[in-house]
Coordinates of C-alpha atoms in Angstrom, one line a residue:
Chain A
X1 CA -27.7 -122.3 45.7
X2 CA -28.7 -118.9 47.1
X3 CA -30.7 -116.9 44.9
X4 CA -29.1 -114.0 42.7
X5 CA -31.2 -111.1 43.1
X6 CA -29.0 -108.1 41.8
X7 CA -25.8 -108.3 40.2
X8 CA -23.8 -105.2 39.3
X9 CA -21.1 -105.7 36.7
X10 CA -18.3 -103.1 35.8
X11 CA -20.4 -100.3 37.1
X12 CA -19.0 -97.0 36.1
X13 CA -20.3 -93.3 37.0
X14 CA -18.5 -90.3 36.4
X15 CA -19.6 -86.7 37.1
X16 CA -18.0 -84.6 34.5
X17 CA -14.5 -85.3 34.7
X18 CA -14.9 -86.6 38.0
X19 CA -15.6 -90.2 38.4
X20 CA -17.4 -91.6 41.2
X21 CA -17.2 -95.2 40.7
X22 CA -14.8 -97.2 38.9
X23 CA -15.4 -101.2 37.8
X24 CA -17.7 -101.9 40.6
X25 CA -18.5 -106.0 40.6
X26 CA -20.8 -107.2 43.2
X27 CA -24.1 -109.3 44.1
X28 CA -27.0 -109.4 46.3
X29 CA -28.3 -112.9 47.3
X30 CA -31.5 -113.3 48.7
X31 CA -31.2 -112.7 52.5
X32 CA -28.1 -111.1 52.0
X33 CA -27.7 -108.0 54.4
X34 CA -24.7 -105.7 52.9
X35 CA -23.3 -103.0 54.5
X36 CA -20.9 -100.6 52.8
X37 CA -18.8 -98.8 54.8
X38 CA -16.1 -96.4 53.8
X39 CA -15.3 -93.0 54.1
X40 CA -17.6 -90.0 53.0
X41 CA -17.3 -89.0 49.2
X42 CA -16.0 -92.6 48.3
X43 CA -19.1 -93.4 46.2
X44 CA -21.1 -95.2 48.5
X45 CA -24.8 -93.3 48.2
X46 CA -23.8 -93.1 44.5
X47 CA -23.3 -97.1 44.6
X48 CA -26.9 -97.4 45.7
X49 CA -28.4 -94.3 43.4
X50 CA -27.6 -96.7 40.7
X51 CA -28.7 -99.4 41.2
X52 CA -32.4 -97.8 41.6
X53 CA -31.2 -95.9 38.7
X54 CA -31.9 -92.3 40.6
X55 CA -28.8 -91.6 38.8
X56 CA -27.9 -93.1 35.2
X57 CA -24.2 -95.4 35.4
X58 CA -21.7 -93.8 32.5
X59 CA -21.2 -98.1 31.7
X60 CA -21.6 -101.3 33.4
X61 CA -24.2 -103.5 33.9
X62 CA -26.6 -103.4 36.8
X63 CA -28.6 -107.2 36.1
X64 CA -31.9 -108.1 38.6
X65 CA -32.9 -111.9 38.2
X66 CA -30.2 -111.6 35.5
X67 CA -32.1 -108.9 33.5
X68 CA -30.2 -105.7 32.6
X69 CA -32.2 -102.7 34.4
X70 CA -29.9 -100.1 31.9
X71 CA -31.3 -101.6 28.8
X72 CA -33.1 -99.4 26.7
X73 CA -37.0 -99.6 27.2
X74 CA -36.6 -101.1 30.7
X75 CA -39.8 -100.2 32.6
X76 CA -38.0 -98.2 35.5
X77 CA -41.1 -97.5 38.1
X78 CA -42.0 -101.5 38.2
X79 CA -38.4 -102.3 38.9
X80 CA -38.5 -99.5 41.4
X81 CA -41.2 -101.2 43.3
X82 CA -39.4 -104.4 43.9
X83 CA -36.1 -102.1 45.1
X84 CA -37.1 -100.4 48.1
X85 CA -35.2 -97.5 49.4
X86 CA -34.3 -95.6 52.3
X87 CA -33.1 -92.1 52.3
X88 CA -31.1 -90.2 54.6
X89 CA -33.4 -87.6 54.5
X90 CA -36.3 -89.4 54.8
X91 CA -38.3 -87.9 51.9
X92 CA -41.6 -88.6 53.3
X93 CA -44.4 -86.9 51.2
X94 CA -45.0 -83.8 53.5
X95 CA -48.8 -83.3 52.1
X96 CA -50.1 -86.8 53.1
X97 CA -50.0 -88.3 57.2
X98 CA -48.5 -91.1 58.3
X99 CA -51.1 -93.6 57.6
X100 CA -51.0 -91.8 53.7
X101 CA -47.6 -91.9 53.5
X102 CA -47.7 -95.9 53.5
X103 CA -50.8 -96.2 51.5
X104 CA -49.9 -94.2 48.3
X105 CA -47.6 -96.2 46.8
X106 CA -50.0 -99.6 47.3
X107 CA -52.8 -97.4 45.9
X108 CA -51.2 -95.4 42.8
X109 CA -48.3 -97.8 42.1
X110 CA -49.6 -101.4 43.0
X111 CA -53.4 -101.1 42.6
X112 CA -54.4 -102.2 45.7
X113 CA -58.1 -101.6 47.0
X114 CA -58.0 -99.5 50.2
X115 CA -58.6 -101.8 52.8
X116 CA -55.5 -104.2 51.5
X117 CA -53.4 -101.3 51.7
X118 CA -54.7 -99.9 54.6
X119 CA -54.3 -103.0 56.6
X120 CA -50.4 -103.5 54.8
X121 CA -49.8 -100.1 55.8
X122 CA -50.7 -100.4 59.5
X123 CA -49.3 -104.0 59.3
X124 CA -45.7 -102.1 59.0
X125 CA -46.4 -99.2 61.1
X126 CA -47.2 -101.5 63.9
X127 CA -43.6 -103.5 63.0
X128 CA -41.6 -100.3 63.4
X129 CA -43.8 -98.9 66.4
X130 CA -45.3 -96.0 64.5
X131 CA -49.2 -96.9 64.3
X132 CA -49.5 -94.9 67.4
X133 CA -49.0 -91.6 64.7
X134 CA -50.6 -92.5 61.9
X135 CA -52.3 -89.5 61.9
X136 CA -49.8 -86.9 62.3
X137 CA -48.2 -84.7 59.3
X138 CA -44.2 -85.5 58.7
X139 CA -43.4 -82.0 59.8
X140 CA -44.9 -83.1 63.8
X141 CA -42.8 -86.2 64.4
X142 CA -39.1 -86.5 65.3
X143 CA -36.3 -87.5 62.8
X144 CA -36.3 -90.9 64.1
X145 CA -39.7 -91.4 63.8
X146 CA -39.5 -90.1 60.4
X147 CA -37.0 -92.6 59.2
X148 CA -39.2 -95.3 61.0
X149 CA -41.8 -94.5 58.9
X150 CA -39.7 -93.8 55.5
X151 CA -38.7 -98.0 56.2
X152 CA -42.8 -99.0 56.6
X153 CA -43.3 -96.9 53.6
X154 CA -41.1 -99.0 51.7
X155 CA -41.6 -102.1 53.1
X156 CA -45.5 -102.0 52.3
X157 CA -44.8 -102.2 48.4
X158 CA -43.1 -105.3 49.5
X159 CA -39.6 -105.0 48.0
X160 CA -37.5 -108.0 47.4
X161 CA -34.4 -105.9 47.7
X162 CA -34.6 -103.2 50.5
X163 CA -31.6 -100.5 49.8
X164 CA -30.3 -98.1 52.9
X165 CA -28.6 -94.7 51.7
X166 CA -27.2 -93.5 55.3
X167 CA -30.3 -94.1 57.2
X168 CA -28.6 -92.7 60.4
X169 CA -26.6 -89.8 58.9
X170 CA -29.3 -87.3 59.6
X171 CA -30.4 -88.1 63.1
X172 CA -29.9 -86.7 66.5
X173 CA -27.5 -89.5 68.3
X174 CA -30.3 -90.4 70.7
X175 CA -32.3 -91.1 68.0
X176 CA -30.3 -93.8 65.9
X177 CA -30.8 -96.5 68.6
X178 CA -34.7 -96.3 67.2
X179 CA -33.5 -96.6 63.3
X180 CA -31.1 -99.5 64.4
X181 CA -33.6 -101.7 66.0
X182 CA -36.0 -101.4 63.4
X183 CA -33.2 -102.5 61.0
X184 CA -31.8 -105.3 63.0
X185 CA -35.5 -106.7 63.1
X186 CA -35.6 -106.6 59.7
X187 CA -32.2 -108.5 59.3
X188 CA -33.4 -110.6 61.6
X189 CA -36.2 -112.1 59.6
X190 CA -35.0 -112.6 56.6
X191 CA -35.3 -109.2 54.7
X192 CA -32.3 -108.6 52.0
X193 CA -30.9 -105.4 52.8
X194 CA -28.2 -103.0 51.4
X195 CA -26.7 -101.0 54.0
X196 CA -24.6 -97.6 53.2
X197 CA -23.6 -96.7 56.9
X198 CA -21.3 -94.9 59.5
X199 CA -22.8 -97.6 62.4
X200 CA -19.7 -99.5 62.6
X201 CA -21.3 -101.3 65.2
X202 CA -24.2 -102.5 62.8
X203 CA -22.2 -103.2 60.1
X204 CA -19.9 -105.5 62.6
X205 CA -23.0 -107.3 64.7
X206 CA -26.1 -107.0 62.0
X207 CA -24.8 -107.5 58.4
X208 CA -23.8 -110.8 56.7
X209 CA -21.4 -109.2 54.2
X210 CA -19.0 -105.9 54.5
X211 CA -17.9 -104.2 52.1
X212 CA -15.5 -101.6 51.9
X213 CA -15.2 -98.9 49.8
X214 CA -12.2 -96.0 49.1
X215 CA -11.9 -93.5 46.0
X216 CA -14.8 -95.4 43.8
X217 CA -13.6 -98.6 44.0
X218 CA -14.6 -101.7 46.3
X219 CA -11.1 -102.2 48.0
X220 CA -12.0 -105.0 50.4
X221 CA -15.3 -107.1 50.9
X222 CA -15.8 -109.9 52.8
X223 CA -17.7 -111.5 56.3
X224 CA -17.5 -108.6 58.9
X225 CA -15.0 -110.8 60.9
X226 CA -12.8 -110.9 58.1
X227 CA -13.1 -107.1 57.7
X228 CA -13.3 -105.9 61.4
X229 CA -11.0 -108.9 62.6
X230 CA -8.4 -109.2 60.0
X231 CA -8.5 -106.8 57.5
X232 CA -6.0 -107.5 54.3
X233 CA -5.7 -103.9 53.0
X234 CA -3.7 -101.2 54.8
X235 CA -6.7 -98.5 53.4
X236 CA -8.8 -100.6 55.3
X237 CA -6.8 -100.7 58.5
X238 CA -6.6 -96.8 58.2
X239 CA -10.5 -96.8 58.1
X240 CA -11.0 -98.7 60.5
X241 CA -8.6 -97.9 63.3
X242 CA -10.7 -94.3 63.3
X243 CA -13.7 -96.3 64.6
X244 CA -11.6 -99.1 66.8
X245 CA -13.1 -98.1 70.1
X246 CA -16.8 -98.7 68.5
Chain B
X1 CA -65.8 -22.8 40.2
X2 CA -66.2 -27.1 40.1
X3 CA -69.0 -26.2 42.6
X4 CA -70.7 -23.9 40.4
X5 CA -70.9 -26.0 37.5
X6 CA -72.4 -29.1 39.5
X7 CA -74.8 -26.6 40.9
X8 CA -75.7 -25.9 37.5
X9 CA -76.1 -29.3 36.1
X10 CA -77.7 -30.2 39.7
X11 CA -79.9 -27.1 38.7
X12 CA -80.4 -28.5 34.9
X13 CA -81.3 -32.2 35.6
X14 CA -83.9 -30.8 38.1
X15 CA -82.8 -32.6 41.7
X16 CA -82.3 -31.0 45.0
X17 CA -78.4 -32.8 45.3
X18 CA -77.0 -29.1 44.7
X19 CA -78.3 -28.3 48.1
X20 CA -77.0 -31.5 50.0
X21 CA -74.3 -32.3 51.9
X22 CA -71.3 -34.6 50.9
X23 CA -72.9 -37.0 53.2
X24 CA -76.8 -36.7 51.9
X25 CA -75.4 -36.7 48.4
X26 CA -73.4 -40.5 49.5
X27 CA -77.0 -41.4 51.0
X28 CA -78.7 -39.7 47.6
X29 CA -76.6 -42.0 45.3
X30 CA -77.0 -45.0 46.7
X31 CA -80.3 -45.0 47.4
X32 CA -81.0 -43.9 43.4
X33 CA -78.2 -45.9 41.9
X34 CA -78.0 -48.7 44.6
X35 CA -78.9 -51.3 42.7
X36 CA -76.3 -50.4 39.5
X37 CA -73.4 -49.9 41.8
X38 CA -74.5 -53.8 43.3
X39 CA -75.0 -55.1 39.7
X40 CA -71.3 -53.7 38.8
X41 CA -69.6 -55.3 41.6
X42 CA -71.2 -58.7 41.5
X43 CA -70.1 -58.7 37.6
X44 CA -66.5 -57.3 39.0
X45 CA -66.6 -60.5 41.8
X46 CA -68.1 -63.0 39.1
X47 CA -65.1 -61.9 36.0
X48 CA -62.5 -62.0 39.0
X49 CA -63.6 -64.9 40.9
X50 CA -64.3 -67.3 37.4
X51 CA -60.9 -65.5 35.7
X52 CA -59.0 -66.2 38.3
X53 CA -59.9 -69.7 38.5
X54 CA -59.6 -70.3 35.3
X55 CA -56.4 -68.6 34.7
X56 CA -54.9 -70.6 37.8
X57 CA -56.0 -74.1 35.4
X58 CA -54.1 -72.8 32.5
X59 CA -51.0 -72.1 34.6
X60 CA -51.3 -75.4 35.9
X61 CA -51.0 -76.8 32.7
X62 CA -48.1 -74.4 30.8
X63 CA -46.0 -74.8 34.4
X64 CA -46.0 -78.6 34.4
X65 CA -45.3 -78.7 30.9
X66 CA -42.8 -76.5 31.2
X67 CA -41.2 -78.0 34.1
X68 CA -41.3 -81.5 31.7
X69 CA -37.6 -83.0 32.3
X70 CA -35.9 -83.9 28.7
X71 CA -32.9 -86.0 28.7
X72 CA -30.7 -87.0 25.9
X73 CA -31.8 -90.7 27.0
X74 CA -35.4 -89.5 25.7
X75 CA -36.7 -90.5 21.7
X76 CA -35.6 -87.1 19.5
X77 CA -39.6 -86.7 18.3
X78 CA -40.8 -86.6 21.9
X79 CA -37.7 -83.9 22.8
X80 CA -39.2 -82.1 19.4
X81 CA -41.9 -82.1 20.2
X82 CA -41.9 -80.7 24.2
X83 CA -39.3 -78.5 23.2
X84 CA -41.5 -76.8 20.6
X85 CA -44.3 -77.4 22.6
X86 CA -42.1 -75.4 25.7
X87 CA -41.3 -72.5 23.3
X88 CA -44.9 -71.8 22.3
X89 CA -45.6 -71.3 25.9
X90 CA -42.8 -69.1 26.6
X91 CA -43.9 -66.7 23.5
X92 CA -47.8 -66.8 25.5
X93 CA -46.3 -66.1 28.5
X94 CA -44.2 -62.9 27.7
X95 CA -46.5 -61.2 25.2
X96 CA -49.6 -61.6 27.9
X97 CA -47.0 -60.5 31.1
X98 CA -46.0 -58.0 28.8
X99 CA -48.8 -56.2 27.6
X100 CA -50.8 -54.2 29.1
X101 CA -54.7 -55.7 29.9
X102 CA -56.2 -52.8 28.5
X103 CA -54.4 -53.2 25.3
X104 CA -55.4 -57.2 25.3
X105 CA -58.5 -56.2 25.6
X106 CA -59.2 -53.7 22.9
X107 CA -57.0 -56.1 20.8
X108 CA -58.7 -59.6 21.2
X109 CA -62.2 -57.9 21.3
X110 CA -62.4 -56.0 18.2
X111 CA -59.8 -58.0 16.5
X112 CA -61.8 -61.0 16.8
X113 CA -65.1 -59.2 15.5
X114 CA -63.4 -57.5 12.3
X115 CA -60.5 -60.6 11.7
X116 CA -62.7 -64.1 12.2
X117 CA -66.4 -62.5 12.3
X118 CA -66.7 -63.2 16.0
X119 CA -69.0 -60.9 18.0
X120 CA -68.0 -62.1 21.5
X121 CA -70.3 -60.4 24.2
X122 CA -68.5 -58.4 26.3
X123 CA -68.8 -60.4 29.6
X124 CA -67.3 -63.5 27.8
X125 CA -64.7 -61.6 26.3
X126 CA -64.2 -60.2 30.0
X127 CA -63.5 -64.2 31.2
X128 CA -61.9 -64.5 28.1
X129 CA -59.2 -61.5 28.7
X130 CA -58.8 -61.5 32.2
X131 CA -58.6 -65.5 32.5
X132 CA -55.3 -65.8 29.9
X133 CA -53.5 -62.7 31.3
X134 CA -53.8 -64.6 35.3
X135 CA -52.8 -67.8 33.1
X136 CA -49.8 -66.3 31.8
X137 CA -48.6 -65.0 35.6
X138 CA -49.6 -68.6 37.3
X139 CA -47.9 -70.3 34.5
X140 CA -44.8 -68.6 36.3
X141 CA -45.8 -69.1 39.9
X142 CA -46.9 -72.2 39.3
X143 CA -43.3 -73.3 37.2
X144 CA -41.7 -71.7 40.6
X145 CA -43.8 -73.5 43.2
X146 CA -43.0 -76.5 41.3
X147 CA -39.2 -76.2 41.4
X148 CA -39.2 -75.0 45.4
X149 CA -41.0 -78.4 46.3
X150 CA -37.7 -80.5 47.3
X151 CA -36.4 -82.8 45.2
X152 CA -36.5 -85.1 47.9
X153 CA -40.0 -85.4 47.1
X154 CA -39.8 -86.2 43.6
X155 CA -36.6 -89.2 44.7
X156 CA -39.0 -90.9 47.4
X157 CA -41.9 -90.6 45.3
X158 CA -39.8 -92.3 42.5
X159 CA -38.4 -95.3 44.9
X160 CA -41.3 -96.5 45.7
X161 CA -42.1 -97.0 41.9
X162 CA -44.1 -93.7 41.2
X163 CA -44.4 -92.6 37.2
X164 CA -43.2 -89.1 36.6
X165 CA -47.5 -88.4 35.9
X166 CA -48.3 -90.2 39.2
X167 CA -45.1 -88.2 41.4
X168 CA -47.0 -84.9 39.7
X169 CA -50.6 -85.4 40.5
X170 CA -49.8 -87.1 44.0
X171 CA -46.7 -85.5 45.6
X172 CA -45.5 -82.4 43.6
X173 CA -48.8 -80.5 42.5
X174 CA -50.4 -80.6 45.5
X175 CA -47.2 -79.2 47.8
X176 CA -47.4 -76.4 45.1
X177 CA -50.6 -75.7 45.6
X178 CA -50.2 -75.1 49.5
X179 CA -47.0 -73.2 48.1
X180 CA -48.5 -70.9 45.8
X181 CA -51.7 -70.3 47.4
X182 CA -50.9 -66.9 48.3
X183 CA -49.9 -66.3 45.3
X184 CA -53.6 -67.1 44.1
X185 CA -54.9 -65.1 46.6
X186 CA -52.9 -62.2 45.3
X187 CA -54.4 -62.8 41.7
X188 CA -57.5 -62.7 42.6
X189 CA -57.1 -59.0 44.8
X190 CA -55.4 -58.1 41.6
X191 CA -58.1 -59.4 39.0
X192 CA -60.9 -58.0 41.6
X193 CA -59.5 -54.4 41.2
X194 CA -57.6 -54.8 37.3
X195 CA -61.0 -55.5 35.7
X196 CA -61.9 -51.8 35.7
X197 CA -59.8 -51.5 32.9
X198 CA -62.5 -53.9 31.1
X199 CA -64.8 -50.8 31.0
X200 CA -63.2 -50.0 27.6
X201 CA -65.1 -52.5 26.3
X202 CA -67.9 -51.3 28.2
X203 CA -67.9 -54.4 30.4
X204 CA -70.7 -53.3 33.0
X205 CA -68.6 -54.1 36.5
X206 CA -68.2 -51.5 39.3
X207 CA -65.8 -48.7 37.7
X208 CA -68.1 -48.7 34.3
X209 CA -71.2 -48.3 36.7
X210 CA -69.6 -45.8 38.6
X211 CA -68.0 -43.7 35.3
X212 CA -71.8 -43.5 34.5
X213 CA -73.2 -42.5 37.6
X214 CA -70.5 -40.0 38.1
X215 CA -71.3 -38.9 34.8
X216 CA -74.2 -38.2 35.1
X217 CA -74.7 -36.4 37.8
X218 CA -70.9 -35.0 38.2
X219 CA -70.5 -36.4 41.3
X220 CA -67.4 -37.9 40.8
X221 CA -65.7 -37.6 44.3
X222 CA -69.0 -39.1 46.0
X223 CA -69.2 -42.2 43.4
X224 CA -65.4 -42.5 43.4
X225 CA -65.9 -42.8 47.4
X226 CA -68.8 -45.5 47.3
X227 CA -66.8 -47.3 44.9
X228 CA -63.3 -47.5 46.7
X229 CA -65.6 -48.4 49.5
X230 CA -66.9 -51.6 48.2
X231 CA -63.9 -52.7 46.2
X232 CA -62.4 -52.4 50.0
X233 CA -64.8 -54.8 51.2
X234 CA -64.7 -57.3 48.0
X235 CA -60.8 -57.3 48.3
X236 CA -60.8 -57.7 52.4
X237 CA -63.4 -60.5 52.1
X238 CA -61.0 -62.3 49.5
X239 CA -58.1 -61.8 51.7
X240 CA -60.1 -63.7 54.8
X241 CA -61.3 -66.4 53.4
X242 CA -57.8 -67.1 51.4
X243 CA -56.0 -67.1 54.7
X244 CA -59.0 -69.3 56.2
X245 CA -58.5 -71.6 52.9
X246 CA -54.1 -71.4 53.4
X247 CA -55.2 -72.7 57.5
X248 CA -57.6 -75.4 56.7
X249 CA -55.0 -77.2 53.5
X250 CA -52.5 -76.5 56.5
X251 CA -54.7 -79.3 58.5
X252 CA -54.6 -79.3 62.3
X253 CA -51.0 -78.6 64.7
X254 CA -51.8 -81.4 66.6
X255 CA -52.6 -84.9 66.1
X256 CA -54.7 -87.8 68.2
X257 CA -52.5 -90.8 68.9
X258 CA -53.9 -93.4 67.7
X259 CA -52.9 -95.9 70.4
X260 CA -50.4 -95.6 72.8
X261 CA -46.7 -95.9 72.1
X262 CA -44.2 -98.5 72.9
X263 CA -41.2 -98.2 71.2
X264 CA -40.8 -93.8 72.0
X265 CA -39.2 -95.5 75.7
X266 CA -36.4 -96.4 73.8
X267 CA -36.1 -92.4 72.5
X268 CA -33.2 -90.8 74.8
X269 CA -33.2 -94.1 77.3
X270 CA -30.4 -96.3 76.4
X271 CA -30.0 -97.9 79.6
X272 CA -34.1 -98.5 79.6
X273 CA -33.6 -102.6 81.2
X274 CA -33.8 -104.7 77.9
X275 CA -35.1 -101.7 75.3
X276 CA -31.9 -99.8 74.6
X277 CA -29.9 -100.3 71.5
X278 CA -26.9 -102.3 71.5
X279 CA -25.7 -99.8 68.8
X280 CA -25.4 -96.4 70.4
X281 CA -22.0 -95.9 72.4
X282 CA -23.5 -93.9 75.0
X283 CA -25.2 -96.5 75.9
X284 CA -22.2 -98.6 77.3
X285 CA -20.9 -95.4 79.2
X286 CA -24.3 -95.3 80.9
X287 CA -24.3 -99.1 81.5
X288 CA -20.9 -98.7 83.1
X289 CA -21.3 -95.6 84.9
X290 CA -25.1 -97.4 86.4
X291 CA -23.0 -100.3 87.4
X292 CA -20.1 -98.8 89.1
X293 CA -22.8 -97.1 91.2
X294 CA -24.3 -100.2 91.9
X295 CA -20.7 -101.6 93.0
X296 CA -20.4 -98.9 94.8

């Protein structure tokens, strides 16, 4: 039996008046890679924002190793560390280099001596081809090379889970190819990753699980050859017939 | 006439300055009172430079406090408690913007003497003074460099497990820092020339030397011009080194590589043989358009 790692139960987020997400039900096994597709404002980034509880669910349940993460008194930073994330804007601490950037967290967070996190920290530069710049400031590298970096920054506080919130959305086009290799490495060995994407193609030919998502709610999930193949739900169809020539 | 009576007191305290020149009466002052008018504006520099810095640690501390998130989720003693904490701070910081320095320092001086028996001496009630009235504008610049630092910042410093102490000391304060350094810099110009008002308290820095020079021998537009002189210089010399100070947190344009790059082929080459991404759709136009040419 796969290993559970997060389980979200009858997730709920409203806004106000305006609610985002609606009943959400799904896990994440180990080795999982989830993408979420769906158009923009249906609740996808939200999805993810709870589950590393950058925002606070209205109800629901969000369980990791069957634990509840909303219960009160739940130490928030330690689960944080075994939940990576990836933002769309990259969020790289502008005051710190490359190299520092990938060290902090190991340092402050995980206690590490400098030389283990130094050698971590180059040990996933190196993976996603950035230890060349390890000494450059955030502001003097691209927006590919950012996001490169934003994914060996979380990856060196070795997270079980590693969650993706658009990770494409702010790049030039010629620099998504970049991003996407990185990330189809990372599938590729194993890593259990949740995807919020526009890369139909990725989410087709990388992921092991699609999931679709309209107005709050997960309308159709399934293998991406169910979903890109034969998709059930007309919503669906509509979605997808915008990004048929992909 | 305002010739006449210097001439007469020129004539009374028994020097020759009546019969010198604006110039010879510059070279006549600082030559007799050289020495004071140095004393006075290393006191000036020492009140401004220690004021300042400590002034820029208290608004350090009453802007992060006051930037303290409270949400419902939090215990009701600990929102108490910051809250009450928050509105003390606020009271500090509008009754010392508010009030003139002057006033403060009249006020705390002899209030402290004839209320609590405390006899400061006037250069630590100088520090004293000037120190709270920079804390209380900091506390302000510092609560404003705190919220212009992206919240971007605070979200990846938070994802990768960071406590709301460790996103402060780490990735917030020191942005705000860089951010508000010219703010500092302008405190300090400020302080440098504001602490003449500390002469009511007969704080010896520059303006109390030069009230007593000019005093003494009426010279007051030849003291007042030695004086504007070298608060000009103490000011300009501030303003250099806080630009050279804003440059070197800045760190260098450029950067060494480190060793040399493999994956930056891939950067705008999708039909690179075997390095392009599968996932671009450009990338199959160029493949096609590559191999009709080669058909062709």
């Amino acid at each position: 039996m796969a290993d559970t790692i997060l389980q979200i139960r009858h997730l709920n987020k409203a806004f106000g008046n305006h609610e985002v997400l609606k009943d959400i039900d799904f896990t994440v096994e180990k080795g999982d890679v989830t993408s979420i597709i769906g158009a923009s404002g249906s609740g996808k980034s939200t999805l993810l924002r709870c589950i590393n509880l950058l925002e606070t669910p209205t109800s629901g349940e969000v369980l990791y190793h069957g634990q509840n993460v909303l219960s009160p008194g739940f130490n928030a930073p330690a689960y944080r560390t075994h939940v990576g994330m990836v933002f769309q804007s990259f969020n790289l601490f502008n005051n710190m280099t490359v190299l520092e950037n990938c060290m902090v967290g190991q340092l402050k967070v995980l206690k590490k001596s400098k030389e283990e996190a130094q050698a971590a920290a180059m040990n996933y530069l190196e993976k996603v081809g950035m230890a060349p710049y390890i000494n450059a400031k955030p502001r003097q590298i691209s927006g590919g090379q950012k996001q490169r970096v934003a994914i060996a920054r979380a990856l060196a506080m070795e997270p079980e889970v590693l969650l993706f919130d658009e990770p494409t959305s702010a790049l030039d086009p010629e620099m998504v190819g970049e991003v996407l290799t990185v990330m189809q490495q990372l599938a590729k060995e194993g890593m259990t990753m949740l995807v919020v994407t526009h890369e139909m193609a990725f989410a087709r030919d990388v992921s092991s699980r699609v999931v679709y998502m309209n107005q709050g709610v997960i309308c159709e999930a399934g293998t991406p050859q169910q979903i890109f193949g034969d998709p059930q739900r007309q919503e669906t169809k509509d979605f997808l017939s915008r990004f048929r020539n992909c | 006439m305002w010739t006449s009576i210097q001439e007469a007191i020129f004539q009374a305290v028994g020097t020759s300055v009546g019969s010198m020149s604006f110039g010879e009466r510059i070279l006549y002052l600082i030559a007799e009172y050289g020495p004071s008018y140095v004393k006075g504006a290393g006191n000036t520099l020492l009140i401004a430079l220690i004021a300042t810095a400590i002034g820029c640690i208290i608004g350090l501390g009453v802007g992060v406090i006051q930037t303290i998130p409270v949400s419902k989720q939090d215990h009701l003693a600990k929102r108490i408690v910051v809250r009450f904490i928050q509105a003390l701070l606020r009271i500090y910081v509008e009754v010392f913007r508010g009030t003139p320095m002057m006033i403060q320092a009249v006020f705390l001086y002899y209030g402290a003497a004839q209320l609590f028996n405390i006899y400061m001496s006037t250069m630590f009630a100088a520090y004293f003074v000037v120190s709270i009235n920079t804390g209380a504008y900091m506390a302000e610049t510092v609560r404003g460099g705190i919220l212009s630092v992206d919240p971007g910042q605070t979200e990846g410093a938070k994802a990768i497990g960071m406590t709301h102490v460790q996103t402060m000391l780490w990735v917030i304060l020191p942005q705000t820092l860089r951010n508000i350094l010219p703010q500092i810099g302008n405190n300090l110009i400020i302080n440098i020339k504001d602490t003449c008002v500390l002469s009511v308290i007969s704080v010896v820095e520059l303006f109390f030397v030069h009230k007593g020079v000019a005093g003494a021998l009426y010279t007051y537009f030849e003291s007042a011009a030695i004086t504007m002189t070298i608060y000009l210089i103490m000011t300009l010399i501030c303003a250099k080194l806080l630009r050279w100070w804003e440059k070197k947190m800045d760190g260098a344009d450029n950067y060494d590589l480190a060793t040399t790059d493999t994956l930056a082929h891939t950067t705008g080459m999708y039909d690179y043989p075997g390095k392009g991404s599968p996932y671009d759709e450009r990338s199959k136009e160029l493949g096609q358009r590559r191999h009709k040419k080669g058909g062709r």
